[in-house]
mmCIF file of C-alpha atoms in Angstrom:
data_model
loop_
_atom_site.group_PDB
_atom_site.id
_atom_site.type_symbol
_atom_site.label_atom_id
_atom_site.label_comp_id
_atom_site.label_asym_id
_atom_site.label_seq_id
_atom_site.Cartn_x
_atom_site.Cartn_y
_atom_site.Cartn_z
ATOM 1 C CA UNK Y 536 66.950 -58.390 -18.813
ATOM 2 C CA UNK Y 537 66.697 -61.254 -15.903
ATOM 3 C CA UNK Y 538 68.913 -63.969 -16.601
ATOM 4 C CA UNK Y 539 68.110 -67.516 -16.078
ATOM 5 C CA UNK Y 540 70.397 -70.582 -15.272
ATOM 6 C CA UNK Y 541 69.301 -74.298 -14.810
ATOM 7 C CA UNK Y 542 71.511 -76.884 -13.323
ATOM 8 C CA UNK Y 543 72.304 -79.336 -14.066
ATOM 9 C CA UNK Y 544 72.431 -78.805 -18.174
ATOM 10 C CA UNK Y 545 71.997 -82.781 -18.199
ATOM 11 C CA UNK Y 546 71.273 -85.752 -16.499
ATOM 12 C CA UNK Y 547 71.105 -89.530 -17.249
ATOM 13 C CA UNK Y 548 68.422 -91.495 -14.904
ATOM 14 C CA UNK Y 549 66.557 -94.519 -15.005
ATOM 15 C CA UNK Y 550 63.006 -95.394 -14.840
ATOM 16 C CA UNK Y 551 61.907 -95.231 -11.474
ATOM 17 C CA UNK Y 552 64.625 -92.698 -10.365
ATOM 18 C CA UNK Y 553 63.547 -89.127 -8.720
ATOM 19 C CA UNK Y 554 65.120 -86.352 -10.573
ATOM 20 C CA UNK Y 555 65.189 -82.512 -9.679
ATOM 21 C CA UNK Y 556 66.101 -79.567 -11.782
ATOM 22 C CA UNK Y 557 67.045 -76.536 -10.396
ATOM 23 C CA UNK Y 558 66.238 -73.263 -11.977
ATOM 24 C CA UNK Y 559 68.001 -69.863 -10.269
ATOM 25 C CA UNK Y 560 67.060 -66.180 -11.629
ATOM 26 C CA UNK Y 561 69.350 -63.210 -11.432
ATOM 27 C CA UNK Y 562 67.001 -61.469 -9.546
ATOM 28 C CA UNK Y 563 63.906 -61.813 -7.412
ATOM 29 C CA UNK Y 564 61.185 -62.958 -9.636
ATOM 30 C CA UNK Y 565 58.498 -63.932 -6.832
ATOM 31 C CA UNK Y 566 56.735 -66.712 -8.270
ATOM 32 C CA UNK Y 567 56.626 -65.623 -12.266
ATOM 33 C CA UNK Y 568 58.177 -69.081 -13.060
ATOM 34 C CA UNK Y 569 56.976 -71.652 -15.747
ATOM 35 C CA UNK Y 570 58.202 -74.766 -16.606
ATOM 36 C CA UNK Y 571 58.348 -76.796 -20.073
ATOM 37 C CA UNK Y 572 58.839 -79.848 -21.142
ATOM 38 C CA UNK Y 573 60.300 -80.373 -24.804
ATOM 39 C CA UNK Y 574 60.597 -83.602 -26.600
ATOM 40 C CA UNK Y 575 62.757 -84.133 -30.024
ATOM 41 C CA UNK Y 576 60.930 -82.660 -32.764
ATOM 42 C CA UNK Y 577 57.977 -81.663 -30.767
ATOM 43 C CA UNK Y 578 56.983 -78.221 -29.765
ATOM 44 C CA UNK Y 579 57.317 -77.174 -26.281
ATOM 45 C CA UNK Y 580 54.652 -78.294 -23.554
ATOM 46 C CA UNK Y 581 53.989 -76.234 -20.684
ATOM 47 C CA UNK Y 582 53.877 -78.246 -17.330
ATOM 48 C CA UNK Y 583 53.925 -76.017 -14.059
ATOM 49 C CA UNK Y 584 52.762 -72.218 -14.451
ATOM 50 C CA UNK Y 585 53.549 -69.776 -11.077
ATOM 51 C CA UNK Y 586 55.996 -72.032 -10.076
ATOM 52 C CA UNK Y 587 54.074 -74.883 -8.401
ATOM 53 C CA UNK Y 588 50.871 -75.118 -10.356
ATOM 54 C CA UNK Y 589 50.706 -77.944 -11.964
ATOM 55 C CA UNK Y 590 48.632 -78.045 -15.303
ATOM 56 C CA UNK Y 591 45.434 -80.399 -15.848
ATOM 57 C CA UNK Y 592 46.742 -83.521 -17.377
ATOM 58 C CA UNK Y 593 49.932 -83.275 -16.015
ATOM 59 C CA UNK Y 594 51.296 -86.739 -14.354
ATOM 60 C CA UNK Y 595 51.367 -86.275 -10.396
ATOM 61 C CA UNK Y 596 54.446 -87.646 -10.434
ATOM 62 C CA UNK Y 597 55.791 -83.642 -11.779
ATOM 63 C CA UNK Y 598 56.113 -80.788 -9.375
ATOM 64 C CA UNK Y 599 57.458 -77.572 -8.730
ATOM 65 C CA UNK Y 600 58.289 -75.297 -5.905
ATOM 66 C CA UNK Y 601 60.301 -71.938 -4.891
ATOM 67 C CA UNK Y 602 59.996 -68.502 -4.686
ATOM 68 C CA UNK Y 603 61.998 -65.382 -5.225
ATOM 69 C CA UNK Y 604 65.466 -66.687 -7.323
ATOM 70 C CA UNK Y 605 65.508 -70.226 -6.765
ATOM 71 C CA UNK Y 606 62.893 -72.902 -8.409
ATOM 72 C CA UNK Y 607 63.032 -76.408 -8.697
ATOM 73 C CA UNK Y 608 61.289 -79.059 -10.963
ATOM 74 C CA UNK Y 609 61.251 -82.473 -9.410
ATOM 75 C CA UNK Y 610 60.007 -85.713 -11.259
ATOM 76 C CA UNK Y 611 59.374 -88.775 -8.734
ATOM 77 C CA UNK Y 612 59.534 -92.404 -10.243
ATOM 78 C CA UNK Y 613 60.524 -91.223 -13.520
ATOM 79 C CA UNK Y 614 58.746 -92.785 -16.426
ATOM 80 C CA UNK Y 615 60.127 -93.447 -19.910
ATOM 81 C CA UNK Y 616 57.776 -90.499 -21.764
ATOM 82 C CA UNK Y 617 60.020 -87.949 -19.349
ATOM 83 C CA UNK Y 618 62.966 -88.193 -21.119
ATOM 84 C CA UNK Y 619 62.945 -84.688 -22.566
ATOM 85 C CA UNK Y 620 64.807 -81.368 -21.994
ATOM 86 C CA UNK Y 621 63.204 -79.273 -19.526
ATOM 87 C CA UNK Y 622 63.014 -75.422 -19.615
ATOM 88 C CA UNK Y 623 62.375 -72.856 -16.918
ATOM 89 C CA UNK Y 624 60.814 -69.393 -18.184
ATOM 90 C CA UNK Y 625 60.596 -66.227 -15.874
ATOM 91 C CA UNK Y 626 57.658 -64.001 -16.831
ATOM 92 C CA UNK Y 627 58.498 -61.233 -13.987
ATOM 93 C CA UNK Y 628 59.450 -59.239 -16.699
ATOM 94 C CA UNK Y 629 60.418 -59.314 -20.507
ATOM 95 C CA UNK Y 630 60.059 -63.321 -20.714
ATOM 96 C CA UNK Y 631 63.253 -65.444 -21.038
ATOM 97 C CA UNK Y 632 64.002 -68.975 -20.537
ATOM 98 C CA UNK Y 633 66.781 -70.826 -19.070
ATOM 99 C CA UNK Y 634 69.093 -72.783 -21.098
ATOM 100 C CA UNK Y 635 67.430 -76.284 -20.560
ATOM 101 C CA UNK Y 636 68.292 -79.615 -18.916
ATOM 102 C CA UNK Y 637 68.598 -82.488 -20.794
ATOM 103 C CA UNK Y 638 67.223 -85.798 -19.012
ATOM 104 C CA UNK Y 639 68.009 -88.909 -20.638
ATOM 105 C CA UNK Y 640 68.171 -92.655 -20.090
ATOM 106 C CA UNK Y 641 71.007 -94.056 -18.102
ATOM 107 C CA UNK C 155 42.899 -75.603 -29.925
ATOM 108 C CA UNK C 156 45.486 -75.413 -33.078
ATOM 109 C CA UNK C 157 47.940 -73.114 -33.766
ATOM 110 C CA UNK C 158 49.768 -73.545 -37.166
ATOM 111 C CA UNK C 159 52.796 -71.452 -38.392
ATOM 112 C CA UNK C 160 53.848 -70.804 -42.138
ATOM 113 C CA UNK C 161 55.996 -68.622 -43.768
ATOM 114 C CA UNK C 162 59.275 -70.219 -43.179
ATOM 115 C CA UNK C 163 61.885 -70.717 -45.731
ATOM 116 C CA UNK C 164 65.451 -69.892 -47.035
ATOM 117 C CA UNK C 165 66.341 -66.123 -47.057
ATOM 118 C CA UNK C 166 69.743 -64.267 -47.793
ATOM 119 C CA UNK C 167 71.119 -61.902 -45.082
ATOM 120 C CA UNK C 168 69.502 -58.732 -45.287
ATOM 121 C CA UNK C 169 66.328 -60.171 -46.416
ATOM 122 C CA UNK C 170 62.651 -60.075 -45.202
ATOM 123 C CA UNK C 171 60.188 -62.628 -44.757
ATOM 124 C CA UNK C 172 56.878 -62.906 -42.920
ATOM 125 C CA UNK C 173 55.782 -65.422 -40.963
ATOM 126 C CA UNK C 174 52.437 -66.203 -40.369
ATOM 127 C CA UNK C 175 50.244 -67.913 -37.567
ATOM 128 C CA UNK C 176 46.613 -69.631 -38.195
ATOM 129 C CA UNK C 177 44.868 -69.817 -34.362
ATOM 130 C CA UNK C 178 41.723 -72.075 -34.404
ATOM 131 C CA UNK C 179 39.534 -73.893 -31.626
ATOM 132 C CA UNK C 180 39.756 -70.715 -29.115
ATOM 133 C CA UNK C 181 38.719 -66.901 -29.358
ATOM 134 C CA UNK C 182 42.094 -65.496 -30.775
ATOM 135 C CA UNK C 183 40.742 -62.400 -30.194
ATOM 136 C CA UNK C 184 41.100 -62.225 -26.306
ATOM 137 C CA UNK C 185 44.470 -63.413 -25.659
ATOM 138 C CA UNK C 186 48.146 -62.273 -25.653
ATOM 139 C CA UNK C 187 50.492 -63.981 -28.202
ATOM 140 C CA UNK C 188 53.758 -64.379 -28.481
ATOM 141 C CA UNK C 189 56.739 -65.671 -30.818
ATOM 142 C CA UNK C 190 59.624 -68.106 -29.563
ATOM 143 C CA UNK C 191 62.478 -69.445 -31.384
ATOM 144 C CA UNK C 192 64.930 -72.118 -31.386
ATOM 145 C CA UNK C 193 68.234 -72.394 -33.045
ATOM 146 C CA UNK C 194 69.266 -75.572 -34.744
ATOM 147 C CA UNK C 195 70.703 -77.859 -31.303
ATOM 148 C CA UNK C 196 69.655 -74.782 -29.119
ATOM 149 C CA UNK C 197 67.452 -73.639 -26.220
ATOM 150 C CA UNK C 198 64.322 -71.554 -26.412
ATOM 151 C CA UNK C 199 64.721 -67.812 -26.689
ATOM 152 C CA UNK C 200 61.366 -65.935 -26.561
ATOM 153 C CA UNK C 201 61.091 -63.108 -29.514
ATOM 154 C CA UNK C 202 57.872 -61.073 -28.787
ATOM 155 C CA UNK C 203 54.614 -60.523 -27.716
ATOM 156 C CA UNK C 204 51.720 -58.337 -28.673
ATOM 157 C CA UNK C 205 48.432 -58.382 -26.624
ATOM 158 C CA UNK C 206 44.971 -59.188 -27.676
ATOM 159 C CA UNK C 207 44.232 -56.135 -29.619
ATOM 160 C CA UNK C 208 47.137 -55.350 -31.116
ATOM 161 C CA UNK C 209 48.169 -52.034 -29.086
ATOM 162 C CA UNK C 210 50.669 -53.242 -27.003
ATOM 163 C CA UNK C 211 54.221 -55.502 -28.279
ATOM 164 C CA UNK C 212 57.196 -56.253 -26.936
ATOM 165 C CA UNK C 213 60.428 -57.573 -28.444
ATOM 166 C CA UNK C 214 63.946 -59.236 -27.300
ATOM 167 C CA UNK C 215 66.649 -56.858 -27.793
ATOM 168 C CA UNK C 216 68.273 -58.885 -30.269
ATOM 169 C CA UNK C 217 65.395 -58.394 -32.707
ATOM 170 C CA UNK C 218 64.345 -54.815 -31.883
ATOM 171 C CA UNK C 219 63.984 -52.555 -34.389
ATOM 172 C CA UNK C 220 64.169 -55.591 -36.997
ATOM 173 C CA UNK C 221 60.771 -57.410 -36.084
ATOM 174 C CA UNK C 222 57.464 -56.046 -36.293
ATOM 175 C CA UNK C 223 54.640 -58.305 -34.337
ATOM 176 C CA UNK C 224 50.795 -57.462 -35.454
ATOM 177 C CA UNK C 225 47.790 -59.783 -35.614
ATOM 178 C CA UNK C 226 44.238 -59.585 -37.397
ATOM 179 C CA UNK C 227 41.644 -60.941 -35.008
ATOM 180 C CA UNK C 228 39.056 -60.888 -38.165
ATOM 181 C CA UNK C 229 41.312 -63.775 -39.772
ATOM 182 C CA UNK C 230 42.491 -65.319 -36.083
ATOM 183 C CA UNK C 231 46.085 -64.877 -37.514
ATOM 184 C CA UNK C 232 49.332 -63.738 -36.063
ATOM 185 C CA UNK C 233 52.247 -62.014 -37.967
ATOM 186 C CA UNK C 234 55.890 -61.570 -37.646
ATOM 187 C CA UNK C 235 57.347 -59.438 -40.242
ATOM 188 C CA UNK C 236 61.116 -60.121 -40.043
ATOM 189 C CA UNK C 237 63.453 -57.473 -42.028
ATOM 190 C CA UNK C 238 67.262 -57.218 -42.196
ATOM 191 C CA UNK C 239 67.844 -60.986 -41.326
ATOM 192 C CA UNK C 240 70.776 -62.390 -40.283
ATOM 193 C CA UNK C 241 72.518 -65.524 -40.368
ATOM 194 C CA UNK C 242 71.689 -65.706 -36.595
ATOM 195 C CA UNK C 243 68.139 -65.691 -36.960
ATOM 196 C CA UNK C 244 68.295 -69.177 -38.139
ATOM 197 C CA UNK C 245 65.675 -70.623 -36.174
ATOM 198 C CA UNK C 246 62.630 -72.751 -35.893
ATOM 199 C CA UNK C 247 59.718 -70.292 -35.166
ATOM 200 C CA UNK C 248 57.010 -70.925 -32.824
ATOM 201 C CA UNK C 249 54.026 -68.853 -32.196
ATOM 202 C CA UNK C 250 52.124 -69.407 -28.973
ATOM 203 C CA UNK C 251 48.938 -68.442 -27.016
ATOM 204 C CA UNK C 252 49.194 -67.143 -23.412
ATOM 205 C CA UNK C 253 45.841 -68.398 -21.474
ATOM 206 C CA UNK C 254 46.707 -69.353 -17.827
ATOM 207 C CA UNK C 255 48.469 -66.585 -16.257
ATOM 208 C CA UNK C 256 51.293 -64.134 -17.737
ATOM 209 C CA UNK C 257 53.538 -65.054 -20.442
ATOM 210 C CA UNK C 258 52.536 -68.514 -19.746
ATOM 211 C CA UNK C 259 52.686 -70.536 -23.064
ATOM 212 C CA UNK C 260 50.041 -72.689 -23.205
ATOM 213 C CA UNK C 261 49.292 -73.764 -26.544
ATOM 214 C CA UNK C 262 52.214 -73.790 -29.558
ATOM 215 C CA UNK C 263 52.400 -74.466 -33.106
ATOM 216 C CA UNK C 264 54.300 -76.567 -34.747
ATOM 217 C CA UNK C 265 56.796 -74.150 -35.740
ATOM 218 C CA UNK C 266 58.310 -73.068 -38.917
ATOM 219 C CA UNK C 267 62.114 -73.303 -40.292
ATOM 220 C CA UNK C 268 63.824 -69.843 -41.249
ATOM 221 C CA UNK C 269 67.165 -70.015 -42.828
ATOM 222 C CA UNK C 270 69.374 -67.230 -43.685
ATOM 223 C CA UNK C 271 71.991 -68.290 -45.796
ATOM 224 C CA UNK C 272 73.747 -66.605 -48.936
#
């Protein structure tokens, strides 16, 4: 199975900050990478598919990039509703998720 | 689009349980479906998927041979039959619908909790 890692595992930020989360695959997954946001007590929500395609309705401050083994999720100008846990997911082979990155308020 | 899981509960180790996921608001019969679980306080773990007509299935190694995914397109319902349950299967189980691209989990249910304990 392809292993996914994320860094950092958690971060503290303030409203208005820009944050970047990194996701790394154990082998090339081309652009088969999705990003999800999960708030406490809620189901995950798909934000980005295919590494950089932002879903309709997702704020423009959210962006994704990368290909091969290294990917990033960037949220510019963090808003109160962005405080959540973010997961990457590879879909190049049997799907696997990264361990998650918790973004909380500083 | 709505997905509603049911069937969770408390089961003893070695026991069995079947989860259901009722889908509405979309043409269920043309989409792949997935189960994902999340142990308390832990991350997301993909469990299983099934193609639109039920002819192709896949499983995580941790559940292979114990869990069986199936679907009834006439009833817009997805199932997960879980046998030989272990304490480490304790989790919230989500069903999810794949729509945009391969294994993108576009729509999710609210989850159903399985606790395996004696």
